[in-house]
């Protein structure tokens, strides 16, 4: 009987370890210590033992009962104290606080940066508040050139402005780093224009510039393709057509088939089925000269990716204004 008592005690203690709530504990108590409980039954058998065994076993049985009753009481108290809070278990993995997420623009910017870093490009930053010289003149857009009209912006009193494109960094980079040069410069740009589904007054571009000996259009197209497959991870329809920018010669417009409507026509692509994504071209000799580079020795390509438009295409966002709205219902989807 002593052995039986020891085994029963072990079993009860084991089951007590799993007790998480008062109801479970109460049921366990009835099962073992109740009127018809297993321990109570053993206690009842003591009276049938031989006379010389009775005192020893009876004492042990009462001790076990008392010990278990105390443990039940203690466990009940712990359960009540930790009610509503989880018992601390140092072996459990830590809990994570719900955090925000990166803005979709930042996510795509990082993807593009990674793709270009693999191609040997470095990532640079530069001023958003710019001089007339770097934003226009050094890009072969002198005062009174009609190309200025296509990029009206917010002017300050000292002939400075909020940059209209990331091309403002082309000459700055050549001046600072010289050649050979391979870099991208993502950032915010500003234009004084009416907004619609695909135009905002503040948006993001990502400029690319590569200048070295013997750079040609083949290099430019290879880099464009690498970029698009890194971002979309699948083939997308693009078209290349001639485009005019005073700082490239020849110049191209790279359009992407609108992924919001699959090319059928919508407000994002202005019913055309195509979205202007990435103008590009071979750097104009005048720009190289402004950067202190000899155009007879060096050539290069540049592109100005509309990063915000790229995000719209990637996530099929049908209104550009959502991206800067700060609306959490929109942002929580990314
Ligand atoms: C430029 O800004 C040139 N600096 C691009 C360039 C760089 C050409 C290097 C050649 C060599 P554009 O104004 O077209 O070009 O703008 C470039 C891209 O920015 C557009 O294709 C479009 O994707 C995006 N974009 C232009 N205006 C807006 C706008 N208001 N809202 C959102 N995206 C815009």
mmCIF file of C-alpha atoms and ligand atoms in Angstrom:
data_model
loop_
_atom_site.group_PDB
_atom_site.id
_atom_site.type_symbol
_atom_site.label_atom_id
_atom_site.label_comp_id
_atom_site.label_asym_id
_atom_site.label_seq_id
_atom_site.Cartn_x
_atom_site.Cartn_y
_atom_site.Cartn_z
ATOM 1 C CA UNK A 1 0.000 0.000 0.000
ATOM 2 C CA UNK A 2 2.902 2.346 0.676
ATOM 3 C CA UNK A 3 4.074 1.867 -2.916
ATOM 4 C CA UNK A 4 0.555 2.518 -4.195
ATOM 5 C CA UNK A 5 0.434 5.757 -2.207
ATOM 6 C CA UNK A 6 3.791 6.945 -3.565
ATOM 7 C CA UNK A 7 2.772 6.217 -7.153
ATOM 8 C CA UNK A 8 -0.555 7.967 -6.753
ATOM 9 C CA UNK A 9 1.168 11.016 -5.286
ATOM 10 C CA UNK A 10 3.572 11.153 -8.257
ATOM 11 C CA UNK A 11 0.681 10.905 -10.704
ATOM 12 C CA UNK A 12 -1.297 13.669 -8.972
ATOM 13 C CA UNK A 13 1.726 16.019 -8.926
ATOM 14 C CA UNK A 14 2.302 15.394 -12.635
ATOM 15 C CA UNK A 15 -1.302 16.244 -13.484
ATOM 16 C CA UNK A 16 -1.163 19.321 -11.261
ATOM 17 C CA UNK A 17 1.653 20.737 -13.431
ATOM 18 C CA UNK A 18 -0.766 21.013 -16.323
ATOM 19 C CA UNK A 19 -3.438 22.855 -14.309
ATOM 20 C CA UNK A 20 -4.143 26.156 -16.096
ATOM 21 C CA UNK A 21 -7.512 27.150 -14.688
ATOM 22 C CA UNK A 22 -9.610 26.791 -11.556
ATOM 23 C CA UNK A 23 -12.136 24.448 -13.140
ATOM 24 C CA UNK A 24 -9.459 21.976 -14.173
ATOM 25 C CA UNK A 25 -7.999 22.134 -10.663
ATOM 26 C CA UNK A 26 -11.376 21.589 -9.004
ATOM 27 C CA UNK A 27 -12.062 18.526 -11.186
ATOM 28 C CA UNK A 28 -8.645 17.136 -10.330
ATOM 29 C CA UNK A 29 -9.310 17.617 -6.635
ATOM 30 C CA UNK A 30 -12.603 15.747 -6.831
ATOM 31 C CA UNK A 31 -10.949 12.963 -8.834
ATOM 32 C CA UNK A 32 -8.321 12.282 -6.153
ATOM 33 C CA UNK A 33 -9.345 13.894 -2.868
ATOM 34 C CA UNK A 34 -13.142 13.906 -3.246
ATOM 35 C CA UNK A 35 -15.490 11.599 -1.309
ATOM 36 C CA UNK A 36 -15.073 8.867 -3.887
ATOM 37 C CA UNK A 37 -11.627 10.032 -4.985
ATOM 38 C CA UNK A 38 -8.727 7.653 -5.564
ATOM 39 C CA UNK A 39 -6.720 8.777 -2.541
ATOM 40 C CA UNK A 40 -9.813 8.718 -0.337
ATOM 41 C CA UNK A 41 -10.450 5.136 -1.400
ATOM 42 C CA UNK A 42 -6.933 4.129 -0.396
ATOM 43 C CA UNK A 43 -7.420 5.811 2.954
ATOM 44 C CA UNK A 44 -10.606 3.812 3.450
ATOM 45 C CA UNK A 45 -8.627 0.603 2.949
ATOM 46 C CA UNK A 46 -6.313 1.363 5.857
ATOM 47 C CA UNK A 47 -8.828 -0.024 8.309
ATOM 48 C CA UNK A 48 -8.559 -3.446 6.648
ATOM 49 C CA UNK A 49 -4.800 -3.658 7.108
ATOM 50 C CA UNK A 50 -3.096 -5.916 9.637
ATOM 51 C CA UNK A 51 -2.936 -4.395 13.114
ATOM 52 C CA UNK A 52 0.875 -3.861 13.086
ATOM 53 C CA UNK A 53 0.802 -2.148 9.636
ATOM 54 C CA UNK A 54 -2.137 0.161 10.355
ATOM 55 C CA UNK A 55 -0.334 2.953 12.328
ATOM 56 C CA UNK A 56 2.587 3.279 9.894
ATOM 57 C CA UNK A 57 0.545 3.230 6.675
ATOM 58 C CA UNK A 58 -2.249 5.311 8.206
ATOM 59 C CA UNK A 59 0.262 8.007 9.178
ATOM 60 C CA UNK A 60 1.805 8.022 5.708
ATOM 61 C CA UNK A 61 -1.602 8.195 4.013
ATOM 62 C CA UNK A 62 -2.643 11.183 6.109
ATOM 63 C CA UNK A 63 0.666 12.926 5.421
ATOM 64 C CA UNK A 64 0.234 12.424 1.673
ATOM 65 C CA UNK A 65 -3.337 13.741 1.841
ATOM 66 C CA UNK A 66 -2.268 16.793 3.815
ATOM 67 C CA UNK A 67 0.661 17.490 1.483
ATOM 68 C CA UNK A 68 -1.543 17.232 -1.611
ATOM 69 C CA UNK A 69 -4.267 19.390 -0.074
ATOM 70 C CA UNK A 70 -1.658 22.112 0.571
ATOM 71 C CA UNK A 71 -0.377 21.892 -2.991
ATOM 72 C CA UNK A 72 -3.929 22.169 -4.362
ATOM 73 C CA UNK A 73 -4.490 25.293 -2.267
ATOM 74 C CA UNK A 74 -1.215 26.837 -3.388
ATOM 75 C CA UNK A 75 -1.903 26.098 -7.062
ATOM 76 C CA UNK A 76 -5.371 27.588 -6.761
ATOM 77 C CA UNK A 77 -3.852 30.778 -5.361
ATOM 78 C CA UNK A 78 -1.310 31.019 -8.217
ATOM 79 C CA UNK A 79 -4.010 30.504 -10.843
ATOM 80 C CA UNK A 80 -6.112 33.284 -9.304
ATOM 81 C CA UNK A 81 -3.146 35.680 -9.107
ATOM 82 C CA UNK A 82 -2.168 35.176 -12.742
ATOM 83 C CA UNK A 83 -5.743 35.275 -14.006
ATOM 84 C CA UNK A 84 -5.834 37.403 -17.156
ATOM 85 C CA UNK A 85 -2.077 37.355 -17.471
ATOM 86 C CA UNK A 86 -0.092 34.520 -18.922
ATOM 87 C CA UNK A 87 2.186 32.689 -16.525
ATOM 88 C CA UNK A 88 5.764 33.658 -17.302
ATOM 89 C CA UNK A 89 7.696 30.892 -18.957
ATOM 90 C CA UNK A 90 11.329 31.764 -19.592
ATOM 91 C CA UNK A 91 11.661 28.929 -22.102
ATOM 92 C CA UNK A 92 8.955 30.293 -24.451
ATOM 93 C CA UNK A 93 10.128 32.254 -27.527
ATOM 94 C CA UNK A 94 9.776 36.030 -27.071
ATOM 95 C CA UNK A 95 6.582 37.713 -28.218
ATOM 96 C CA UNK A 96 6.820 40.300 -31.004
ATOM 97 C CA UNK A 97 5.114 43.656 -30.728
ATOM 98 C CA UNK A 98 3.061 44.493 -33.794
ATOM 99 C CA UNK A 99 5.225 46.867 -35.770
ATOM 100 C CA UNK A 100 4.588 49.094 -38.735
ATOM 101 C CA UNK A 101 5.981 48.221 -42.131
ATOM 102 C CA UNK A 102 8.108 49.929 -44.739
ATOM 103 C CA UNK A 103 6.232 52.208 -47.103
ATOM 104 C CA UNK A 104 5.737 50.482 -50.497
ATOM 105 C CA UNK A 105 7.898 53.169 -52.086
ATOM 106 C CA UNK A 106 10.740 52.360 -49.728
ATOM 107 C CA UNK A 107 10.294 48.630 -50.322
ATOM 108 C CA UNK A 108 10.545 48.996 -54.099
ATOM 109 C CA UNK A 109 13.394 51.499 -53.783
ATOM 110 C CA UNK A 110 15.360 48.930 -51.747
ATOM 111 C CA UNK A 111 14.653 46.246 -54.377
ATOM 112 C CA UNK A 112 15.937 48.487 -57.160
ATOM 113 C CA UNK A 113 18.971 49.476 -55.101
ATOM 114 C CA UNK A 114 19.792 45.822 -54.515
ATOM 115 C CA UNK A 115 19.515 45.024 -58.229
ATOM 116 C CA UNK A 116 21.832 47.901 -59.158
ATOM 117 C CA UNK A 117 24.310 47.195 -56.414
ATOM 118 C CA UNK A 118 24.731 43.740 -57.944
ATOM 119 C CA UNK A 119 25.576 45.442 -61.250
ATOM 120 C CA UNK A 120 28.338 47.440 -59.574
ATOM 121 C CA UNK A 121 26.378 50.701 -59.083
ATOM 122 C CA UNK A 122 26.677 52.757 -55.898
ATOM 123 C CA UNK A 123 23.723 54.524 -54.290
ATOM 124 C CA UNK A 124 23.950 58.298 -53.738
ATOM 125 C CA UNK A 125 21.800 61.041 -52.285
ATOM 126 C CA UNK A 126 21.729 64.758 -52.972
ATOM 127 C CA UNK A 127 19.923 68.038 -52.299
ATOM 128 C CA UNK A 128 16.201 68.451 -52.924
ATOM 129 C CA UNK A 129 16.574 72.202 -52.626
ATOM 130 C CA UNK A 130 18.623 72.963 -55.706
ATOM 131 C CA UNK A 131 20.168 75.792 -57.694
ATOM 132 C CA UNK A 132 18.930 76.738 -61.125
ATOM 133 C CA UNK A 133 22.357 75.705 -62.448
ATOM 134 C CA UNK A 134 22.249 72.024 -61.431
ATOM 135 C CA UNK A 135 18.541 71.536 -62.067
ATOM 136 C CA UNK A 136 18.519 73.151 -65.526
ATOM 137 C CA UNK A 137 21.562 74.980 -66.933
ATOM 138 C CA UNK A 138 24.120 72.209 -66.390
ATOM 139 C CA UNK A 139 21.696 69.840 -68.113
ATOM 140 C CA UNK A 140 21.867 71.815 -71.321
ATOM 141 C CA UNK A 141 18.622 73.648 -70.499
ATOM 142 C CA UNK A 142 19.583 77.325 -70.574
ATOM 143 C CA UNK A 143 17.289 80.090 -69.384
ATOM 144 C CA UNK A 144 14.364 80.640 -71.753
ATOM 145 C CA UNK A 145 14.682 77.094 -73.144
ATOM 146 C CA UNK A 146 11.142 75.759 -73.684
ATOM 147 C CA UNK A 147 12.072 72.487 -71.888
ATOM 148 C CA UNK A 148 11.844 74.464 -68.632
ATOM 149 C CA UNK A 149 8.119 74.916 -69.204
ATOM 150 C CA UNK A 150 7.492 71.167 -68.960
ATOM 151 C CA UNK A 151 8.938 71.129 -65.456
ATOM 152 C CA UNK A 152 7.546 74.083 -63.561
ATOM 153 C CA UNK A 153 8.268 73.971 -59.855
ATOM 154 C CA UNK A 154 8.274 75.839 -56.558
ATOM 155 C CA UNK A 155 10.803 78.686 -56.620
ATOM 156 C CA UNK A 156 12.605 80.364 -53.753
ATOM 157 C CA UNK A 157 13.715 83.969 -53.803
ATOM 158 C CA UNK A 158 17.447 83.304 -54.294
ATOM 159 C CA UNK A 159 17.156 81.586 -57.670
ATOM 160 C CA UNK A 160 16.887 78.235 -55.917
ATOM 161 C CA UNK A 161 14.032 75.808 -56.413
ATOM 162 C CA UNK A 162 12.638 72.475 -55.299
ATOM 163 C CA UNK A 163 14.282 70.103 -57.766
ATOM 164 C CA UNK A 164 12.037 68.904 -60.561
ATOM 165 C CA UNK A 165 13.975 65.711 -61.204
ATOM 166 C CA UNK A 166 16.813 63.601 -59.846
ATOM 167 C CA UNK A 167 18.811 64.563 -62.960
ATOM 168 C CA UNK A 168 19.981 67.525 -60.846
ATOM 169 C CA UNK A 169 22.640 65.165 -59.512
ATOM 170 C CA UNK A 170 24.189 64.196 -62.850
ATOM 171 C CA UNK A 171 26.732 67.012 -63.023
ATOM 172 C CA UNK A 172 27.165 67.113 -59.245
ATOM 173 C CA UNK A 173 28.197 63.417 -59.299
ATOM 174 C CA UNK A 174 30.611 63.840 -62.222
ATOM 175 C CA UNK A 175 32.198 66.829 -60.512
ATOM 176 C CA UNK A 176 32.546 64.997 -57.239
ATOM 177 C CA UNK A 177 33.463 61.461 -58.300
ATOM 178 C CA UNK A 178 34.884 61.829 -61.812
ATOM 179 C CA UNK A 179 35.004 58.900 -64.211
ATOM 180 C CA UNK A 180 34.498 55.993 -64.522
ATOM 181 C CA UNK A 181 31.180 56.476 -62.754
ATOM 182 C CA UNK A 182 28.324 54.080 -62.001
ATOM 183 C CA UNK A 183 25.648 55.337 -59.660
ATOM 184 C CA UNK A 184 21.951 55.589 -58.903
ATOM 185 C CA UNK A 185 20.292 58.371 -56.923
ATOM 186 C CA UNK A 186 16.747 57.835 -55.699
ATOM 187 C CA UNK A 187 14.803 60.686 -54.164
ATOM 188 C CA UNK A 188 11.881 63.029 -53.855
ATOM 189 C CA UNK A 189 11.144 65.542 -56.608
ATOM 190 C CA UNK A 190 8.588 68.329 -56.945
ATOM 191 C CA UNK A 191 6.529 69.839 -59.717
ATOM 192 C CA UNK A 192 3.990 72.592 -59.830
ATOM 193 C CA UNK A 193 1.232 70.706 -61.551
ATOM 194 C CA UNK A 194 -2.361 69.647 -61.258
ATOM 195 C CA UNK A 195 -2.739 66.183 -59.780
ATOM 196 C CA UNK A 196 -4.621 63.268 -61.280
ATOM 197 C CA UNK A 197 -4.519 59.453 -61.039
ATOM 198 C CA UNK A 198 -0.945 59.272 -62.343
ATOM 199 C CA UNK A 199 0.496 62.737 -61.547
ATOM 200 C CA UNK A 200 1.384 64.142 -58.151
ATOM 201 C CA UNK A 201 3.110 67.398 -57.179
ATOM 202 C CA UNK A 202 5.589 65.461 -55.058
ATOM 203 C CA UNK A 203 6.801 62.080 -56.224
ATOM 204 C CA UNK A 204 9.891 59.884 -56.380
ATOM 205 C CA UNK A 205 12.338 59.258 -59.154
ATOM 206 C CA UNK A 206 15.428 57.133 -59.340
ATOM 207 C CA UNK A 207 18.173 58.397 -61.593
ATOM 208 C CA UNK A 208 20.894 56.204 -63.028
ATOM 209 C CA UNK A 209 24.152 57.374 -64.564
ATOM 210 C CA UNK A 210 26.990 55.373 -66.026
ATOM 211 C CA UNK A 211 29.976 57.058 -67.684
ATOM 212 C CA UNK A 212 33.022 55.218 -68.891
ATOM 213 C CA UNK A 213 34.943 54.537 -72.077
ATOM 214 C CA UNK A 214 32.936 52.901 -74.891
ATOM 215 C CA UNK A 215 29.504 52.948 -73.239
ATOM 216 C CA UNK A 216 26.743 52.469 -75.812
ATOM 217 C CA UNK A 217 22.983 51.983 -76.163
ATOM 218 C CA UNK A 218 23.428 48.205 -75.787
ATOM 219 C CA UNK A 219 24.680 48.769 -72.215
ATOM 220 C CA UNK A 220 21.705 51.015 -71.517
ATOM 221 C CA UNK A 221 19.145 48.446 -72.714
ATOM 222 C CA UNK A 222 20.837 45.593 -70.815
ATOM 223 C CA UNK A 223 20.643 47.586 -67.572
ATOM 224 C CA UNK A 224 16.969 48.509 -68.130
ATOM 225 C CA UNK A 225 16.102 44.851 -68.649
ATOM 226 C CA UNK A 226 17.996 43.754 -65.537
ATOM 227 C CA UNK A 227 16.139 46.363 -63.499
ATOM 228 C CA UNK A 228 12.664 45.387 -64.704
ATOM 229 C CA UNK A 229 13.168 41.665 -64.229
ATOM 230 C CA UNK A 230 14.526 42.269 -60.693
ATOM 231 C CA UNK A 231 11.445 44.291 -59.725
ATOM 232 C CA UNK A 232 8.720 42.293 -61.470
ATOM 233 C CA UNK A 233 10.364 38.835 -61.344
ATOM 234 C CA UNK A 234 8.580 38.072 -64.595
ATOM 235 C CA UNK A 235 8.465 39.367 -68.168
ATOM 236 C CA UNK A 236 6.608 42.643 -68.620
ATOM 237 C CA UNK A 237 5.736 44.308 -71.923
ATOM 238 C CA UNK A 238 7.757 47.442 -72.592
ATOM 239 C CA UNK A 239 8.246 49.668 -75.598
ATOM 240 C CA UNK A 240 11.079 52.019 -76.437
ATOM 241 C CA UNK A 241 10.348 55.100 -78.527
ATOM 242 C CA UNK A 242 12.249 58.263 -79.318
ATOM 243 C CA UNK A 243 12.006 60.978 -76.668
ATOM 244 C CA UNK A 244 13.465 64.457 -76.370
ATOM 245 C CA UNK A 245 15.411 65.683 -73.351
ATOM 246 C CA UNK A 246 18.110 68.353 -73.877
ATOM 247 C CA UNK A 247 20.548 66.406 -71.688
ATOM 248 C CA UNK A 248 20.585 63.168 -73.700
ATOM 249 C CA UNK A 249 21.273 62.437 -77.334
ATOM 250 C CA UNK A 250 19.747 60.197 -78.574
ATOM 251 C CA UNK A 251 16.896 60.130 -76.061
ATOM 252 C CA UNK A 252 14.205 57.501 -75.482
ATOM 253 C CA UNK A 253 11.003 56.974 -73.591
ATOM 254 C CA UNK A 254 10.591 53.547 -72.075
ATOM 255 C CA UNK A 255 6.918 52.769 -71.481
ATOM 256 C CA UNK A 256 5.441 49.785 -69.660
ATOM 257 C CA UNK A 257 2.143 48.166 -70.606
ATOM 258 C CA UNK A 258 -0.270 49.352 -67.910
ATOM 259 C CA UNK A 259 -0.545 46.616 -65.296
ATOM 260 C CA UNK A 260 -3.540 48.240 -63.615
ATOM 261 C CA UNK A 261 -5.778 47.534 -66.644
ATOM 262 C CA UNK A 262 -3.532 44.992 -68.464
ATOM 263 C CA UNK A 263 -3.302 47.436 -71.387
ATOM 264 C CA UNK A 264 -7.054 47.817 -71.885
ATOM 265 C CA UNK A 265 -7.095 51.504 -70.970
ATOM 266 C CA UNK A 266 -7.841 53.198 -67.623
ATOM 267 C CA UNK A 267 -7.373 56.507 -65.800
ATOM 268 C CA UNK A 268 -3.786 55.622 -64.831
ATOM 269 C CA UNK A 269 -2.633 55.166 -68.457
ATOM 270 C CA UNK A 270 -5.059 57.800 -69.739
ATOM 271 C CA UNK A 271 -6.850 55.114 -71.767
ATOM 272 C CA UNK A 272 -3.690 54.477 -73.835
ATOM 273 C CA UNK A 273 -2.722 51.103 -72.330
ATOM 274 C CA UNK A 274 0.876 52.339 -71.762
ATOM 275 C CA UNK A 275 2.508 54.193 -68.867
ATOM 276 C CA UNK A 276 5.598 56.406 -69.225
ATOM 277 C CA UNK A 277 8.042 54.864 -66.814
ATOM 278 C CA UNK A 278 11.646 55.531 -67.595
ATOM 279 C CA UNK A 279 13.005 58.131 -70.000
ATOM 280 C CA UNK A 280 16.627 57.490 -70.841
ATOM 281 C CA UNK A 281 19.375 58.126 -73.351
ATOM 282 C CA UNK A 282 23.047 58.691 -73.996
ATOM 283 C CA UNK A 283 24.447 61.573 -71.929
ATOM 284 C CA UNK A 284 24.739 64.718 -74.034
ATOM 285 C CA UNK A 285 28.363 65.864 -74.649
ATOM 286 C CA UNK A 286 27.502 69.292 -73.185
ATOM 287 C CA UNK A 287 26.521 67.685 -69.893
ATOM 288 C CA UNK A 288 29.764 65.717 -69.752
ATOM 289 C CA UNK A 289 31.634 68.975 -70.358
ATOM 290 C CA UNK A 290 29.730 70.686 -67.524
ATOM 291 C CA UNK A 291 30.903 67.791 -65.318
ATOM 292 C CA UNK A 292 34.517 68.311 -66.392
ATOM 293 C CA UNK A 293 34.623 65.144 -68.533
ATOM 294 C CA UNK A 294 36.026 65.018 -72.065
ATOM 295 C CA UNK A 295 33.220 63.772 -74.372
ATOM 296 C CA UNK A 296 35.765 62.641 -76.948
ATOM 297 C CA UNK A 297 37.132 60.140 -74.484
ATOM 298 C CA UNK A 298 34.093 59.167 -72.457
ATOM 299 C CA UNK A 299 30.454 58.379 -73.113
ATOM 300 C CA UNK A 300 27.619 57.345 -70.890
ATOM 301 C CA UNK A 301 23.929 56.700 -70.426
ATOM 302 C CA UNK A 302 21.389 58.106 -67.998
ATOM 303 C CA UNK A 303 17.827 57.256 -67.085
ATOM 304 C CA UNK A 304 15.171 58.785 -64.861
ATOM 305 C CA UNK A 305 12.920 56.064 -63.514
ATOM 306 C CA UNK A 306 9.533 57.215 -62.235
ATOM 307 C CA UNK A 307 9.799 55.268 -58.984
ATOM 308 C CA UNK A 308 6.303 56.148 -57.810
ATOM 309 C CA UNK A 309 4.846 54.914 -61.107
ATOM 310 C CA UNK A 310 6.876 51.723 -60.804
ATOM 311 C CA UNK A 311 5.308 51.091 -57.387
ATOM 312 C CA UNK A 312 1.866 51.696 -58.897
ATOM 313 C CA UNK A 313 2.546 49.140 -61.618
ATOM 314 C CA UNK A 314 4.001 46.582 -59.255
ATOM 315 C CA UNK A 315 1.080 46.697 -56.805
ATOM 316 C CA UNK A 316 -1.633 47.683 -59.323
ATOM 317 C CA UNK A 317 -2.400 50.936 -57.471
ATOM 318 C CA UNK A 318 -4.967 52.891 -59.437
ATOM 319 C CA UNK A 319 -4.391 56.347 -57.941
ATOM 320 C CA UNK A 320 -0.956 57.864 -57.264
ATOM 321 C CA UNK A 321 -2.378 60.135 -54.547
ATOM 322 C CA UNK A 322 -2.951 57.145 -52.270
ATOM 323 C CA UNK A 323 0.802 56.772 -51.835
ATOM 324 C CA UNK A 324 1.205 60.053 -49.973
ATOM 325 C CA UNK A 325 -2.188 60.138 -48.331
ATOM 326 C CA UNK A 326 -0.917 58.709 -45.038
ATOM 327 C CA UNK A 327 -4.062 56.571 -44.925
ATOM 328 C CA UNK A 328 -3.343 53.611 -42.655
ATOM 329 C CA UNK A 329 -6.002 51.455 -44.355
ATOM 330 C CA UNK A 330 -3.917 51.736 -47.508
ATOM 331 C CA UNK A 331 -0.511 51.374 -45.855
ATOM 332 C CA UNK A 332 -1.431 48.339 -43.774
ATOM 333 C CA UNK A 333 -1.784 46.298 -46.955
ATOM 334 C CA UNK A 334 1.974 46.296 -47.515
HETATM 335 C C1 LIG B 1 12.570 63.616 -66.367
HETATM 336 O O1 LIG B 1 12.303 63.980 -65.242
HETATM 337 C C2 LIG B 1 14.000 63.404 -66.800
HETATM 338 N N1 LIG B 1 14.857 63.999 -65.835
HETATM 339 C C3 LIG B 1 14.243 61.922 -66.970
HETATM 340 C C4 LIG B 1 15.532 61.568 -67.667
HETATM 341 C C5 LIG B 1 16.656 61.245 -66.934
HETATM 342 C C6 LIG B 1 15.575 61.523 -69.042
HETATM 343 C C7 LIG B 1 17.809 60.905 -67.557
HETATM 344 C C8 LIG B 1 16.736 61.155 -69.681
HETATM 345 C C9 LIG B 1 17.864 60.859 -68.940
HETATM 346 P P1 LIG B 1 10.070 63.187 -67.023
HETATM 347 O O2 LIG B 1 9.575 64.547 -66.735
HETATM 348 O O3 LIG B 1 9.455 62.489 -68.160
HETATM 349 O O4 LIG B 1 11.648 63.179 -67.279
HETATM 350 O O5 LIG B 1 9.872 62.296 -65.722
HETATM 351 C C10 LIG B 1 10.441 61.015 -65.612
HETATM 352 C C11 LIG B 1 9.437 60.032 -65.070
HETATM 353 O O6 LIG B 1 8.939 60.505 -63.837
HETATM 354 C C12 LIG B 1 8.185 59.859 -65.952
HETATM 355 O O7 LIG B 1 8.393 58.901 -66.951
HETATM 356 C C13 LIG B 1 7.174 59.389 -64.938
HETATM 357 O O8 LIG B 1 7.333 57.989 -64.704
HETATM 358 C C14 LIG B 1 7.570 60.145 -63.704
HETATM 359 N N2 LIG B 1 6.765 61.359 -63.527
HETATM 360 C C15 LIG B 1 6.831 62.528 -64.206
HETATM 361 N N3 LIG B 1 5.945 63.418 -63.742
HETATM 362 C C16 LIG B 1 5.289 62.817 -62.737
HETATM 363 C C17 LIG B 1 4.260 63.212 -61.821
HETATM 364 N N4 LIG B 1 3.749 64.453 -61.825
HETATM 365 N N5 LIG B 1 3.820 62.316 -60.917
HETATM 366 C C18 LIG B 1 4.376 61.081 -60.874
HETATM 367 N N6 LIG B 1 5.344 60.634 -61.678
HETATM 368 C C19 LIG B 1 5.812 61.493 -62.597
#
